């Protein structure tokens, strides 16, 4: 691993926001599936248009074509949800995760206000959205935690109606751990569909899938593109894509722990771990540790972690902790881990990140499950302008204007002056009609 | 005007979110400008790509082609901002509007939290965005209020860097009233560019225009489409398009006032006023009043208002106020005006709107200027999932996880169980490395 310093480090951690990178494997899969070299966006547009036009039939066709199964029913039945079982430790862990995420979001200040004065009242009503779609990606394992970390903030916000979409397994089932989590959450609407076709169904609605007001949750490249394209028809909470972690460590950090945290990131297929340290000795020690721990991982995690480490991991030597934090803010990572002598003292300097993991006992891996805050956080540098999933994402604000005759006399003429300056005579007259 | 009731009313106020309507005049203008029948989206893509590739030159070319002027400099100079003057009443009205909007947003609860306990600390940091773009539409008159109602909430949020884009007049100038408002706001960065080309410049950056983290503000069809298309590269606060008002009135309402409020909406070119009343007598009286007040308006407001009233205004007779509010929530209007005997008693039933204007002295026209809350509100039914411009739009949340060894021992094993259920062995080991 090459150690970057100074200008080279700044250049390496400066992101371009102009393109979502498309891995070659994705292009190859498109060529295989469609027989032509379409862009991922062209594929997604085709899927969105088709589901919008043909509804459930299109949803089933694309599920068959892309996920290799044509489910007998798109909706999971209440009996299936009821019957699902997992072993006791996992069941207890699911309950603990739900409890901790709920407890965290119940602490978020998310109220409106209505301030009465001599002028009347002005304020903001805060209202939960009516219906929210939660996307739970598929893949090799059930992403139980993604369901919990997306649905719970929506429930805390007061959303009455949550629809979960997740790709079915090859036999058409949804993994029992997902069903158990849904049951524990009181969620009864689950749709066996994933990818862009699921986003289309949630945005436009089909006979089996009700159209939702907002779609939340992470996904692969096609899901992210689909969310971008339906934005405006439907609300989108953010565009979380491939996960990423930036660790800031000084000479007090334990190389074993730093390496473990980097590998926890690296084992995601395609991940991009970043280590920024003020200590050259630590960088050397971590590299040795990463090598050793890597070899001890089972497959396929070992291969993915090795690929992440060899192909994409960035290692930076910073002049001091100020430069380290500046680099972190420049990169705007999904996860920022502070493994330094006095990590709390750095918090005030953090301006761009999804989540900050402060100190030795707050490893990001814990945040993925039971720490409390949602693990659905902005990636790809979008932490410049997006936030982790939170209660605000599932609420609307409604402004309230309730003035009286007395304040109208004071401010009405200025309002009419501005209206006329903007050429809006009927606006001026509507104000003057009450003066 | 046909009076709609029952199912016909429900059908008329149910919106389709699947397409942004494209007026024939827009298609004709595209044909004129481009010599071919492009969709507005195709036009916007062409402009976005060009500005992204060629920067300032493209921005100037499109400004010349679409706005009929090629400004000598894209940036407005400090001397121009300093020299701008308007007459004293307008200057005072601008100051009042800024003061009232600022005072309102300073009341919005928008803080984070960091709760310490026996487990350590969990919380959310709240950070202002770094740089925000404010789009101020052009047209026949300077939209002073749009600048104020977008920039002030960003300033209250603490955004240090605001860039305003607005189309220049035919002589290349920006209207002095806009410059005076900018000066009063302490804004020094103004770009002479509008339309999709301005959105492209703010999203991607050019030599003269710095790329921003988020773009706020209303615009025409091309601006709204451009904002949708750059979403993801850049943050977007909402997609405010053509304005709209729904008035709920009972038999206590003054027909003169109801008519004045409807016409204040109708004078916007292409507006869609809606009146829902429980009183047939009121509907009849309002229609007569609208006719009279309409004729008294100057041109071009009269023609636009007449077109809105004749072509798009909807008049509904509701069975009772409950049905009236249900219809209002279904429609999810930008502006909801409550002109009833006891308007405050209805507030609890309002679930979908941009702003609620409560009672006789809170006419929406006042809200456009000096009431306090931003007049930039969600239109087209997007109040289902979007909010008026507010302080939250200009802040990011960063989750904070700062746990200690004691809680890690309690919850770590459950975290490792979940990680293994999701196939993430290195996550489990990162947790266990500290147990």
Tab-separated table of N, CA, C and O in Angstrom, chain A residues 284-354:
chain	number	residue	atom	x	y	z
A	284	UNK	N	2.403	1.519	9.393
A	284	UNK	CA	3.164	0.294	9.126
A	284	UNK	C	2.569	-0.880	9.913
A	284	UNK	O	2.331	-1.964	9.368
A	285	UNK	N	2.297	-0.624	11.191
A	285	UNK	CA	1.764	-1.699	12.039
A	285	UNK	C	0.384	-2.157	11.554
A	285	UNK	O	0.077	-3.360	11.554
A	286	UNK	N	-0.455	-1.206	11.127
A	286	UNK	CA	-1.802	-1.568	10.658
A	286	UNK	C	-1.707	-2.416	9.390
A	286	UNK	O	-2.446	-3.390	9.229
A	287	UNK	N	-0.792	-2.045	8.526
A	287	UNK	CA	-0.675	-2.824	7.288
A	287	UNK	C	-0.328	-4.280	7.581
A	287	UNK	O	-0.894	-5.190	6.968
A	288	UNK	N	0.564	-4.473	8.544
A	288	UNK	CA	0.909	-5.855	8.908
A	288	UNK	C	-0.315	-6.560	9.499
A	288	UNK	O	-0.621	-7.709	9.151
A	289	UNK	N	-1.035	-5.876	10.368
A	289	UNK	CA	-2.226	-6.456	10.999
A	289	UNK	C	-3.304	-6.790	9.975
A	289	UNK	O	-3.941	-7.839	10.050
A	290	UNK	N	-3.516	-5.883	9.030
A	290	UNK	CA	-4.540	-6.128	8.000
A	290	UNK	C	-4.211	-7.417	7.264
A	290	UNK	O	-5.089	-8.261	7.035
A	291	UNK	N	-2.940	-7.572	6.911
A	291	UNK	CA	-2.534	-8.784	6.198
A	291	UNK	C	-2.854	-10.039	6.985
A	291	UNK	O	-3.454	-10.982	6.464
A	292	UNK	N	-2.523	-10.032	8.268
A	292	UNK	CA	-2.758	-11.209	9.094
A	292	UNK	C	-4.245	-11.497	9.283
A	292	UNK	O	-4.706	-12.627	9.069
A	293	UNK	N	-5.001	-10.499	9.644
A	293	UNK	CA	-6.440	-10.703	9.900
A	293	UNK	C	-7.178	-11.107	8.623
A	293	UNK	O	-8.149	-11.859	8.663
A	294	UNK	N	-6.715	-10.553	7.523
A	294	UNK	CA	-7.323	-10.875	6.226
A	294	UNK	C	-7.262	-12.371	5.957
A	294	UNK	O	-8.253	-12.994	5.572
A	295	UNK	N	-6.094	-12.930	6.173
A	295	UNK	CA	-5.927	-14.347	5.857
A	295	UNK	C	-6.802	-15.220	6.745
A	295	UNK	O	-7.181	-16.327	6.360
A	296	UNK	N	-7.153	-14.726	7.933
A	296	UNK	CA	-7.958	-15.520	8.863
A	296	UNK	C	-9.456	-15.460	8.557
A	296	UNK	O	-10.256	-16.150	9.197
A	297	UNK	N	-9.864	-14.633	7.596
A	297	UNK	CA	-11.301	-14.537	7.279
A	297	UNK	C	-11.751	-15.718	6.433
A	297	UNK	O	-10.972	-16.245	5.631
A	298	UNK	N	-13.008	-16.127	6.584
A	298	UNK	CA	-13.551	-17.180	5.694
A	298	UNK	C	-13.870	-16.589	4.318
A	298	UNK	O	-13.965	-15.376	4.160
A	299	UNK	N	-14.036	-17.460	3.348
A	299	UNK	CA	-14.515	-17.022	2.030
A	299	UNK	C	-16.037	-16.899	2.073
A	299	UNK	O	-16.667	-17.610	2.841
A	300	UNK	N	-16.687	-16.006	1.269
A	300	UNK	CA	-16.064	-15.140	0.256
A	300	UNK	C	-15.537	-13.829	0.838
A	300	UNK	O	-14.961	-13.036	0.110
A	301	UNK	N	-15.741	-13.625	2.165
A	301	UNK	CA	-15.342	-12.354	2.762
A	301	UNK	C	-13.864	-12.055	2.518
A	301	UNK	O	-13.492	-10.913	2.295
A	302	UNK	N	-13.033	-13.116	2.586
A	302	UNK	CA	-11.599	-12.881	2.431
A	302	UNK	C	-11.278	-12.306	1.046
A	302	UNK	O	-10.540	-11.325	0.934
A	303	UNK	N	-11.890	-12.876	0.017
A	303	UNK	CA	-11.586	-12.392	-1.339
A	303	UNK	C	-12.059	-10.956	-1.531
A	303	UNK	O	-11.369	-10.122	-2.123
A	304	UNK	N	-13.267	-10.671	-1.035
A	304	UNK	CA	-13.779	-9.310	-1.191
A	304	UNK	C	-12.907	-8.321	-0.409
A	304	UNK	O	-12.579	-7.251	-0.887
A	305	UNK	N	-12.557	-8.717	0.822
A	305	UNK	CA	-11.740	-7.821	1.643
A	305	UNK	C	-10.376	-7.615	0.991
A	305	UNK	O	-9.845	-6.503	0.963
A	306	UNK	N	-9.815	-8.688	0.455
A	306	UNK	CA	-8.508	-8.551	-0.174
A	306	UNK	C	-8.593	-7.608	-1.372
A	306	UNK	O	-7.750	-6.721	-1.568
A	307	UNK	N	-9.651	-7.792	-2.166
A	307	UNK	CA	-9.821	-6.916	-3.333
A	307	UNK	C	-9.977	-5.460	-2.899
A	307	UNK	O	-9.378	-4.555	-3.496
A	308	UNK	N	-10.770	-5.210	-1.857
A	308	UNK	CA	-10.944	-3.835	-1.386
A	308	UNK	C	-9.622	-3.249	-0.934
A	308	UNK	O	-9.293	-2.098	-1.238
A	309	UNK	N	-8.877	-4.039	-0.171
A	309	UNK	CA	-7.612	-3.550	0.383
A	309	UNK	C	-6.603	-3.296	-0.729
A	309	UNK	O	-5.954	-2.247	-0.778
A	310	UNK	N	-6.505	-4.245	-1.663
A	310	UNK	CA	-5.467	-4.102	-2.691
A	310	UNK	C	-5.859	-3.084	-3.758
A	310	UNK	O	-5.014	-2.346	-4.260
A	311	UNK	N	-7.162	-3.019	-4.098
A	311	UNK	CA	-7.548	-2.191	-5.245
A	311	UNK	C	-7.982	-0.787	-4.855
A	311	UNK	O	-7.846	0.140	-5.645
A	312	UNK	N	-8.559	-0.630	-3.671
A	312	UNK	CA	-9.187	0.656	-3.407
A	312	UNK	C	-8.797	1.308	-2.089
A	312	UNK	O	-9.059	2.484	-1.896
A	313	UNK	N	-8.203	0.570	-1.161
A	313	UNK	CA	-7.893	1.175	0.130
A	313	UNK	C	-6.891	2.315	-0.032
A	313	UNK	O	-5.950	2.225	-0.805
A	314	UNK	N	-7.164	3.401	0.686
A	314	UNK	CA	-6.258	4.551	0.653
A	314	UNK	C	-5.646	4.734	2.027
A	314	UNK	O	-6.347	4.676	3.040
A	315	UNK	N	-4.336	4.961	2.053
A	315	UNK	CA	-3.616	5.142	3.308
A	315	UNK	C	-2.914	6.499	3.251
A	315	UNK	O	-2.142	6.755	2.330
A	316	UNK	N	-3.238	7.347	4.229
A	316	UNK	CA	-2.760	8.725	4.200
A	316	UNK	C	-1.987	9.028	5.479
A	316	UNK	O	-2.425	8.686	6.579
A	317	UNK	N	-0.840	9.687	5.329
A	317	UNK	CA	-0.102	10.197	6.480
A	317	UNK	C	-0.386	11.700	6.571
A	317	UNK	O	-0.031	12.461	5.664
A	318	UNK	N	-1.043	12.111	7.660
A	318	UNK	CA	-1.400	13.526	7.823
A	318	UNK	C	-0.349	14.217	8.687
A	318	UNK	O	0.243	13.598	9.575
A	319	UNK	N	-0.158	15.507	8.444
A	319	UNK	CA	0.853	16.269	9.187
A	319	UNK	C	0.475	16.351	10.662
A	319	UNK	O	1.311	16.246	11.553
A	320	UNK	N	-0.821	16.533	10.930
A	320	UNK	CA	-1.303	16.588	12.318
A	320	UNK	C	-2.801	16.276	12.303
A	320	UNK	O	-3.387	16.046	11.242
A	321	UNK	N	-3.419	16.281	13.478
A	321	UNK	CA	-4.845	15.926	13.527
A	321	UNK	C	-5.713	16.973	12.840
A	321	UNK	O	-6.792	16.650	12.331
A	322	UNK	N	-5.277	18.216	12.805
A	322	UNK	CA	-6.051	19.212	12.059
A	322	UNK	C	-6.120	18.848	10.588
A	322	UNK	O	-7.199	18.894	9.980
A	323	UNK	N	-4.982	18.491	10.008
A	323	UNK	CA	-5.018	18.097	8.598
A	323	UNK	C	-5.845	16.816	8.427
A	323	UNK	O	-6.582	16.667	7.451
A	324	UNK	N	-5.738	15.918	9.378
A	324	UNK	CA	-6.513	14.672	9.286
A	324	UNK	C	-8.016	14.982	9.241
A	324	UNK	O	-8.759	14.425	8.424
A	325	UNK	N	-8.461	15.892	10.099
A	325	UNK	CA	-9.895	16.243	10.101
A	325	UNK	C	-10.295	17.016	8.855
A	325	UNK	O	-11.390	16.827	8.323
A	326	UNK	N	-9.394	17.881	8.374
A	326	UNK	CA	-9.686	18.591	7.121
A	326	UNK	C	-9.857	17.596	5.973
A	326	UNK	O	-10.765	17.734	5.144
A	327	UNK	N	-8.993	16.598	5.928
A	327	UNK	CA	-9.098	15.579	4.877
A	327	UNK	C	-10.398	14.786	5.026
A	327	UNK	O	-11.061	14.466	4.042
A	328	UNK	N	-10.755	14.488	6.263
A	328	UNK	CA	-12.003	13.749	6.488
A	328	UNK	C	-13.200	14.572	6.018
A	328	UNK	O	-14.117	14.048	5.369
A	329	UNK	N	-13.213	15.856	6.346
A	329	UNK	CA	-14.325	16.704	5.912
A	329	UNK	C	-14.367	16.849	4.397
A	329	UNK	O	-15.438	16.921	3.791
A	330	UNK	N	-13.179	16.896	3.775
A	330	UNK	CA	-13.117	16.971	2.313
A	330	UNK	C	-13.742	15.719	1.698
A	330	UNK	O	-14.538	15.794	0.761
A	331	UNK	N	-13.383	14.567	2.246
A	331	UNK	CA	-13.862	13.290	1.713
A	331	UNK	C	-15.342	13.081	2.020
A	331	UNK	O	-16.072	12.464	1.260
A	332	UNK	N	-15.795	13.605	3.161
A	332	UNK	CA	-17.202	13.481	3.576
A	332	UNK	C	-17.631	12.009	3.615
A	332	UNK	O	-18.537	11.597	2.883
A	333	UNK	N	-16.974	11.207	4.469
A	333	UNK	CA	-17.234	9.758	4.443
A	333	UNK	C	-18.592	9.405	5.046
A	333	UNK	O	-19.129	10.147	5.869
A	334	UNK	N	-19.090	8.251	4.645
A	334	UNK	CA	-20.284	7.722	5.314
A	334	UNK	C	-19.985	7.521	6.801
A	334	UNK	O	-20.731	7.969	7.658
A	335	UNK	N	-18.893	6.823	7.084
A	335	UNK	CA	-18.507	6.550	8.476
A	335	UNK	C	-17.159	7.199	8.753
A	335	UNK	O	-16.203	6.974	8.007
A	336	UNK	N	-17.092	7.940	9.828
A	336	UNK	CA	-15.826	8.526	10.269
A	336	UNK	C	-15.518	7.966	11.651
A	336	UNK	O	-16.284	8.196	12.601
A	337	UNK	N	-14.420	7.213	11.762
A	337	UNK	CA	-14.060	6.609	13.041
A	337	UNK	C	-12.878	7.373	13.615
A	337	UNK	O	-11.861	7.550	12.938
A	338	UNK	N	-13.018	7.803	14.855
A	338	UNK	CA	-11.955	8.566	15.512
A	338	UNK	C	-11.289	7.683	16.550
A	338	UNK	O	-11.847	7.426	17.626
A	339	UNK	N	-10.103	7.200	16.214
A	339	UNK	CA	-9.345	6.342	17.129
A	339	UNK	C	-8.087	7.102	17.529
A	339	UNK	O	-6.989	6.835	17.037
A	340	UNK	N	-8.280	8.065	18.411
A	340	UNK	CA	-7.170	8.927	18.825
A	340	UNK	C	-7.177	9.034	20.354
A	340	UNK	O	-8.123	8.584	21.021
A	341	UNK	N	-6.152	9.667	20.875
A	341	UNK	CA	-5.978	9.762	22.326
A	341	UNK	C	-7.171	10.449	22.984
A	341	UNK	O	-7.658	10.034	24.014
A	342	UNK	N	-7.640	11.538	22.357
A	342	UNK	CA	-8.762	12.292	22.929
A	342	UNK	C	-9.801	12.550	21.832
A	342	UNK	O	-9.933	13.665	21.331
A	343	UNK	N	-10.538	11.487	21.442
A	343	UNK	CA	-11.394	11.615	20.249
A	343	UNK	C	-12.499	12.661	20.408
A	343	UNK	O	-12.877	13.309	19.435
A	344	UNK	N	-13.024	12.846	21.614
A	344	UNK	CA	-14.131	13.805	21.797
A	344	UNK	C	-13.699	15.228	21.460
A	344	UNK	O	-14.505	16.043	21.026
A	345	UNK	N	-12.398	15.506	21.657
A	345	UNK	CA	-11.938	16.870	21.382
A	345	UNK	C	-11.980	17.188	19.889
A	345	UNK	O	-11.899	18.345	19.498
A	346	UNK	N	-12.100	16.170	19.046
A	346	UNK	CA	-12.111	16.398	17.595
A	346	UNK	C	-13.523	16.641	17.055
A	346	UNK	O	-13.695	17.078	15.918
A	347	UNK	N	-14.539	16.316	17.871
A	347	UNK	CA	-15.919	16.324	17.360
A	347	UNK	C	-16.320	17.679	16.788
A	347	UNK	O	-17.020	17.755	15.764
A	348	UNK	N	-15.884	18.743	17.440
A	348	UNK	CA	-16.259	20.082	16.977
A	348	UNK	C	-15.742	20.394	15.578
A	348	UNK	O	-16.303	21.252	14.887
A	349	UNK	N	-14.712	19.690	15.134
A	349	UNK	CA	-14.147	19.955	13.811
A	349	UNK	C	-14.823	19.153	12.704
A	349	UNK	O	-14.529	19.359	11.533
A	350	UNK	N	-15.694	18.226	13.081
A	350	UNK	CA	-16.334	17.381	12.065
A	350	UNK	C	-17.486	18.142	11.425
A	350	UNK	O	-18.426	18.546	12.104
A	351	UNK	N	-17.387	18.378	10.127
A	351	UNK	CA	-18.481	19.084	9.446
A	351	UNK	C	-19.165	18.248	8.375
A	351	UNK	O	-20.292	18.553	7.999
A	352	UNK	N	-18.494	17.210	7.860
A	352	UNK	CA	-19.081	16.430	6.757
A	352	UNK	C	-18.866	14.956	7.007
A	352	UNK	O	-17.762	14.440	6.855
A	353	UNK	N	-19.916	14.252	7.374
A	353	UNK	CA	-19.849	12.802	7.545
A	353	UNK	C	-21.274	12.298	7.727
A	353	UNK	O	-22.178	13.082	8.043
A	354	UNK	N	-21.460	10.995	7.511
A	354	UNK	CA	-22.759	10.414	7.854
A	354	UNK	C	-22.855	10.205	9.352
A	354	UNK	O	-23.738	10.711	10.010
